């Protein structure tokens, strides 16, 4: 594939390879890193270049090996006491130094709390663009540029953004959207130990203590069954039925934003554009109309069942099984049928 040669003093041809920034916690690779490896592998193969995972932290030998087994050709491992916990200053400095020296063509970052802090800082230091919250990434067949697609205008449009003149092309990617890379225990690759040029004074904002949240997370991202309730429940009490239903199926509880805005359930349960993106084996939408912003977070589910009393509800356009009726009659009937089948 041919690329434009020189723009604003940058020789685009100097930039090569796809990088992902691999987040870890206490030495354990996070799922988002595996999702980025899956997507990064696809882009690297298309461009016929290497896929590199950049891993920062302290004491994380196993994590580097794991990244190779999940599809990285190279791991740039930066192990340093000052990188043990994430700091904006420390991580930005080390990664920007590496980007400037090695010149990757594409850098993918998770749209996590850390990634949303790190990405803009890096892009501004390097002087390149950043497309936040991408839900689809492709390579343009004509010029090899990265096509970065994300919801725009309140989710009513999907915008595809390119970074024509600067490098690297940087995107943050929403957790749960891309498929995780497959594990191959026989894969080999290079792990390069990088000695960072970092001093205590480089980190202006210090982390004094890390206090883990006691908030019970909904566990939506990895759930294989999600049962979600919406405004059609009528009140907060309705979630008791949804919880019971989810428990019977071995699933977790999701919700629409309307239910969260009404104060019926915690926002950690919200599925959609401004909530969590899920792709379970089974998604059951109960009393949810199927607004585009809700669909943005669940339309990739393997099987969607919708229960809604309005036969024209948009959720039925994407449901594999549509049940028209009152959820307060239908859900107990399904639970009874499950009990009968079990007994
Ligand atoms: P409604 O649209 O009011 O639908 C309720 C449904 O319940 C109706 O279809 C009705 O027929 C049905 N119903 C009523 N009673 C019963 C019954 N007894 N039995 C069966 N069916 C019944 N929304 C999200 O969900 N997630 C997001 O992340 C999100 N992000 C947004 C971001 C932006 C920028 C904006 C502008 C909006 C966002 N929204 C999001 C809101 C979204 O546009 C919708 O307003 C919201 O999804 C509607 O929630 P709902 O389907 O529960 O409610």
XYZ file of C-alpha atoms and ligand atoms in Angstrom:
396
model
C 0.000 0.000 0.000
C 1.311 3.460 -0.863
C 1.324 6.290 1.626
C 1.631 10.058 1.242
C 5.335 10.817 1.568
C 6.106 13.971 3.522
C 3.700 16.199 5.427
C 4.568 19.152 7.666
C 8.129 17.924 7.948
C 7.052 14.437 9.049
C 8.132 11.572 6.862
C 5.209 9.195 7.251
C 7.257 6.316 5.879
C 9.529 6.416 8.960
C 6.602 5.197 11.068
C 6.021 1.474 11.239
C 4.323 -1.162 13.393
C 1.217 -1.260 15.523
C 1.553 -0.707 19.273
C -0.880 -1.356 22.050
C -0.478 0.012 25.560
C -1.037 -3.024 27.806
C -2.611 -2.156 31.142
C -1.833 -4.398 34.088
C -2.824 -4.328 37.723
C -0.533 -5.959 40.313
C 1.234 -7.747 37.464
C -1.986 -9.173 35.969
C -2.802 -8.222 32.376
C -6.247 -6.588 32.119
C -8.864 -7.849 29.641
C -8.718 -4.591 27.715
C -5.082 -5.373 26.810
C -6.200 -8.715 25.337
C -8.932 -6.954 23.363
C -6.392 -4.452 22.022
C -4.098 -7.335 21.066
C -6.965 -8.953 19.120
C -7.658 -5.729 17.228
C -3.985 -4.775 16.916
C -3.137 -8.183 15.430
C -5.796 -7.699 12.763
C -4.429 -4.249 11.816
C -0.772 -5.361 11.912
C -1.493 -8.346 9.652
C -3.308 -6.109 7.198
C -0.338 -3.709 7.079
C 2.152 -6.584 7.171
C 4.000 -5.126 10.180
C 4.767 -6.229 13.743
C 2.486 -5.911 16.744
C 4.185 -4.568 19.865
C 2.755 -4.425 23.391
C 4.122 -1.734 25.697
C 4.012 -2.879 29.311
C 4.832 -0.550 32.189
C 4.895 -1.461 35.876
C 7.015 -3.264 38.429
C 7.613 -7.025 38.816
C 5.588 -8.373 35.911
C 7.545 -11.133 34.157
C 4.494 -13.341 33.671
C 2.491 -10.500 32.164
C 5.081 -9.991 29.402
C 5.008 -13.708 28.500
C 1.227 -13.667 28.459
C 1.130 -10.782 25.984
C 3.246 -12.829 23.558
C 0.957 -15.851 23.919
C -1.989 -13.583 23.151
C -0.526 -12.381 19.863
C 2.173 -9.720 20.416
C 5.346 -10.114 18.318
C 7.315 -7.891 20.696
C 6.882 -6.670 24.238
C 8.614 -3.493 25.378
C 8.785 -4.159 29.102
C 9.564 -1.171 31.286
C 9.972 -2.417 34.829
C 10.743 0.319 37.345
C 9.788 1.076 40.925
C 8.540 4.535 39.914
C 6.093 2.866 37.497
C 4.590 0.503 40.057
C 1.367 2.500 40.155
C 0.054 4.631 37.319
C 0.953 8.301 37.361
C 0.134 10.630 34.486
C 3.614 12.188 34.537
C 5.599 8.964 34.814
C 3.722 6.888 32.256
C 3.425 9.767 29.768
C 7.144 10.477 29.907
C 8.248 6.882 29.442
C 5.816 6.057 26.625
C 6.334 9.346 24.776
C 10.128 8.795 24.903
C 9.615 5.346 23.378
C 7.223 6.598 20.684
C 9.631 9.380 19.669
C 12.536 6.966 19.478
C 10.849 3.989 17.778
C 8.138 5.709 15.701
C 5.140 3.375 15.642
C 2.535 4.001 12.951
C -0.487 3.207 15.134
C -0.920 3.292 18.922
C -4.025 1.787 20.552
C -4.957 2.547 24.163
C -7.903 1.269 26.229
C -10.611 3.861 26.880
C -10.327 3.046 30.575
C -9.953 5.607 33.344
C -6.176 5.387 32.914
C -6.271 5.320 29.107
C -8.541 8.364 28.975
C -6.009 10.229 31.103
C -2.906 8.972 29.307
C -4.050 9.175 25.653
C -4.668 12.943 25.382
C -1.504 13.724 27.344
C 0.587 11.554 25.010
C -1.034 12.922 21.838
C -0.442 16.487 22.930
C 3.224 15.856 23.837
C 3.878 14.086 20.541
C 1.843 16.568 18.479
C -0.504 14.081 16.843
C -4.241 13.388 16.813
C -6.251 11.081 19.041
C -9.654 9.593 18.310
C -11.330 8.756 21.599
C -13.735 5.907 22.304
C -13.448 4.050 18.995
C -15.847 1.184 18.384
C -14.416 0.080 15.015
C -10.934 0.221 13.483
C -10.010 -0.654 9.903
C -7.217 -0.056 7.446
C -8.088 1.964 4.325
C -7.348 -0.324 1.384
C -6.289 2.609 -0.817
C -3.681 4.365 1.324
C -3.099 2.208 4.406
C -4.406 4.845 6.833
C -6.271 3.920 9.982
C -10.036 4.472 9.771
C -11.210 5.203 13.302
C -14.958 4.962 13.835
C -16.817 6.219 16.900
C -20.330 7.356 17.802
C -20.879 11.109 17.310
C -23.674 13.641 17.897
C -25.144 11.817 20.879
C -24.791 8.464 19.168
C -27.084 9.370 16.274
C -24.234 9.129 13.764
C -21.107 7.031 13.433
C -18.128 9.202 12.432
C -15.033 7.769 10.752
C -11.954 9.837 11.515
C -8.502 9.729 9.890
C -5.228 11.267 10.985
C -3.702 12.127 7.588
C -0.683 14.296 8.424
C 0.704 13.230 11.766
C 1.981 10.046 13.334
C 1.378 7.878 15.192
C -2.330 7.489 14.512
C -3.715 7.151 18.033
C -7.039 5.741 19.220
C -8.583 4.864 22.524
C -10.846 1.822 22.281
C -13.854 1.133 24.488
C -13.501 -1.887 26.772
C -15.729 -4.811 25.832
C -16.170 -3.768 22.192
C -13.362 -5.647 20.430
C -12.930 -9.407 20.555
C -10.188 -10.707 22.847
C -7.130 -12.225 21.167
C -6.898 -16.014 21.280
C -4.356 -17.619 23.623
C -1.717 -19.767 21.956
C 0.685 -21.428 24.448
C 3.170 -22.204 21.639
C 3.607 -18.623 20.452
C 7.064 -17.051 20.711
C 8.158 -13.434 20.548
C 10.726 -10.925 21.782
C 10.617 -9.387 25.227
C 12.842 -6.335 25.387
C 13.708 -4.889 28.779
C 13.761 -1.112 28.533
C 15.623 1.001 31.078
C 13.556 4.190 31.342
C 14.986 7.646 31.724
C 12.852 8.562 34.704
C 13.574 10.265 38.015
C 11.497 10.963 41.078
C 11.342 14.682 40.127
C 9.664 13.801 36.804
C 6.553 12.767 38.703
C 4.976 15.973 39.978
C 1.669 14.515 41.228
C 2.560 11.686 43.628
C 0.305 8.770 44.497
C 0.386 8.513 48.294
C -1.924 5.526 48.692
C -4.089 3.299 46.505
C -7.470 2.549 48.099
C -9.468 -0.086 46.261
C -13.130 0.777 45.697
C -15.530 -1.148 47.885
C -18.336 -0.572 45.383
C -19.698 -3.852 44.104
C -19.166 -3.836 40.352
C -21.893 -5.172 38.130
C -19.466 -7.555 36.361
C -21.078 -6.805 33.017
C -18.049 -6.929 30.738
C -17.224 -10.607 31.209
C -20.766 -11.897 31.794
C -22.069 -14.470 29.343
C -25.699 -13.714 30.242
C -27.016 -10.188 30.898
C -30.619 -9.455 31.888
C -31.343 -5.731 31.617
C -34.267 -3.696 32.855
C -35.461 -0.329 31.602
C -38.085 2.325 32.245
C -40.747 -0.256 31.418
C -40.170 -1.734 34.899
C -42.127 1.215 36.267
C -40.172 1.577 39.515
C -37.057 0.489 41.437
C -38.924 -2.529 42.871
C -38.999 -3.955 39.343
C -35.280 -4.687 39.557
C -36.034 -7.330 42.218
C -37.735 -9.347 39.464
C -34.826 -8.697 37.063
C -32.333 -9.822 39.762
C -34.301 -12.985 40.401
C -34.519 -13.709 36.679
C -30.784 -13.059 36.154
C -29.907 -15.278 39.130
C -32.000 -18.132 37.779
C -30.165 -17.921 34.460
C -26.729 -17.483 36.044
C -26.432 -14.001 34.589
C -25.857 -10.455 35.797
C -28.146 -7.416 35.894
C -27.862 -4.612 33.348
C -30.010 -1.544 32.808
C -30.865 1.256 30.458
C -29.865 4.796 31.264
C -33.473 5.763 31.941
C -33.516 3.315 34.855
C -30.251 4.775 36.178
C -31.454 8.366 35.730
C -34.615 7.477 37.667
C -32.400 6.348 40.564
C -33.657 2.742 40.362
C -30.204 1.157 40.002
C -26.523 2.098 40.262
C -24.854 3.488 37.128
C -22.321 0.615 37.119
C -25.158 -1.489 35.639
C -25.805 0.829 32.691
C -25.355 -0.670 29.254
C -24.835 1.579 26.255
C -22.931 4.403 24.742
C -22.252 6.136 28.049
C -22.340 2.914 30.049
C -20.651 -0.434 29.556
C -20.396 -2.223 26.221
C -21.291 -5.908 26.503
C -21.175 -8.815 24.060
C -22.611 -11.735 26.058
C -23.902 -14.998 24.656
C -27.408 -13.976 25.752
C -28.820 -10.471 26.317
C -32.390 -10.096 27.558
C -33.837 -6.577 27.325
C -36.899 -6.155 29.546
C -38.970 -2.975 29.173
C -36.242 -1.267 27.141
C -37.251 0.583 23.967
C -33.895 0.093 22.230
C -32.690 3.664 21.727
C -29.586 3.880 19.517
C -27.468 4.783 22.558
C -28.572 1.587 24.305
C -28.023 -0.509 21.185
C -24.472 0.879 20.924
C -23.616 -1.113 24.036
C -25.324 -4.450 23.341
C -26.051 -4.995 19.643
C -23.032 -7.322 19.265
C -24.512 -9.847 21.722
C -24.710 -13.355 20.240
C -28.420 -13.728 21.020
C -30.830 -10.919 21.959
C -34.258 -11.537 23.475
C -36.494 -8.491 23.887
C -39.601 -8.300 26.064
C -41.672 -5.189 25.388
C -45.368 -4.442 25.295
C -45.010 -2.133 22.287
C -44.741 -4.249 19.096
C -43.095 -1.291 17.317
C -40.300 -0.814 19.886
C -36.960 -0.377 18.024
C -35.349 -3.102 20.167
C -37.329 -5.632 18.113
C -35.369 -4.572 14.998
C -32.199 -6.130 16.423
C -33.715 -8.860 18.629
C -33.299 -12.484 17.583
C -36.388 -13.398 19.631
C -39.183 -10.853 20.214
C -41.728 -11.281 22.981
C -44.560 -8.724 22.832
C -46.320 -8.354 26.159
C -46.163 -7.206 29.765
C -42.827 -8.131 31.338
C -44.571 -8.669 34.687
C -46.489 -11.551 33.107
C -43.804 -12.877 30.779
C -40.791 -13.047 33.107
C -42.614 -15.040 35.873
C -43.978 -17.373 33.163
C -40.454 -18.012 31.826
C -39.132 -18.595 35.368
C -41.961 -21.056 36.065
C -41.137 -22.900 32.836
C -37.475 -23.115 33.893
C -38.518 -24.501 37.311
C -40.801 -27.053 35.637
C -38.004 -28.134 33.311
C -35.600 -28.501 36.267
C -37.980 -30.530 38.431
P -37.910 4.081 27.260
O -37.320 4.559 25.972
O -38.891 4.981 27.945
O -38.545 2.669 26.975
C -39.319 1.953 27.901
C -39.903 0.773 27.156
O -40.575 -0.059 28.066
C -40.912 1.145 26.081
O -40.524 0.610 24.834
C -42.207 0.539 26.563
O -43.029 0.053 25.492
C -41.728 -0.578 27.428
N -42.635 -0.979 28.499
C -43.321 -0.188 29.363
N -43.987 -0.934 30.268
C -43.726 -2.238 29.966
C -44.126 -3.472 30.519
N -44.901 -3.543 31.627
N -43.718 -4.612 29.945
C -42.907 -4.591 28.829
N -42.501 -3.432 28.252
C -42.890 -2.270 28.830
N -29.401 4.976 27.132
C -28.901 3.796 27.523
O -29.647 2.838 27.790
N -27.539 3.645 27.674
C -26.667 4.641 27.408
O -25.450 4.438 27.575
C -27.179 5.888 26.962
N -26.347 6.901 26.654
C -26.879 8.064 26.153
C -26.022 9.084 25.740
C -26.537 10.245 25.214
C -25.601 11.312 24.767
C -27.938 10.423 25.120
C -28.502 11.675 24.538
C -28.775 9.435 25.540
C -28.272 8.239 26.068
N -29.115 7.212 26.493
C -28.581 6.023 26.865
C -30.573 7.405 26.630
C -31.373 6.832 25.474
O -31.494 7.772 24.443
C -32.782 6.449 25.945
O -33.397 7.588 26.501
C -32.820 5.328 26.982
O -32.053 4.227 26.528
C -34.257 4.883 27.192
O -34.312 3.911 28.192
P -35.491 2.849 28.224
O -35.478 2.064 26.959
O -35.400 2.137 29.512
O -36.784 3.788 28.329
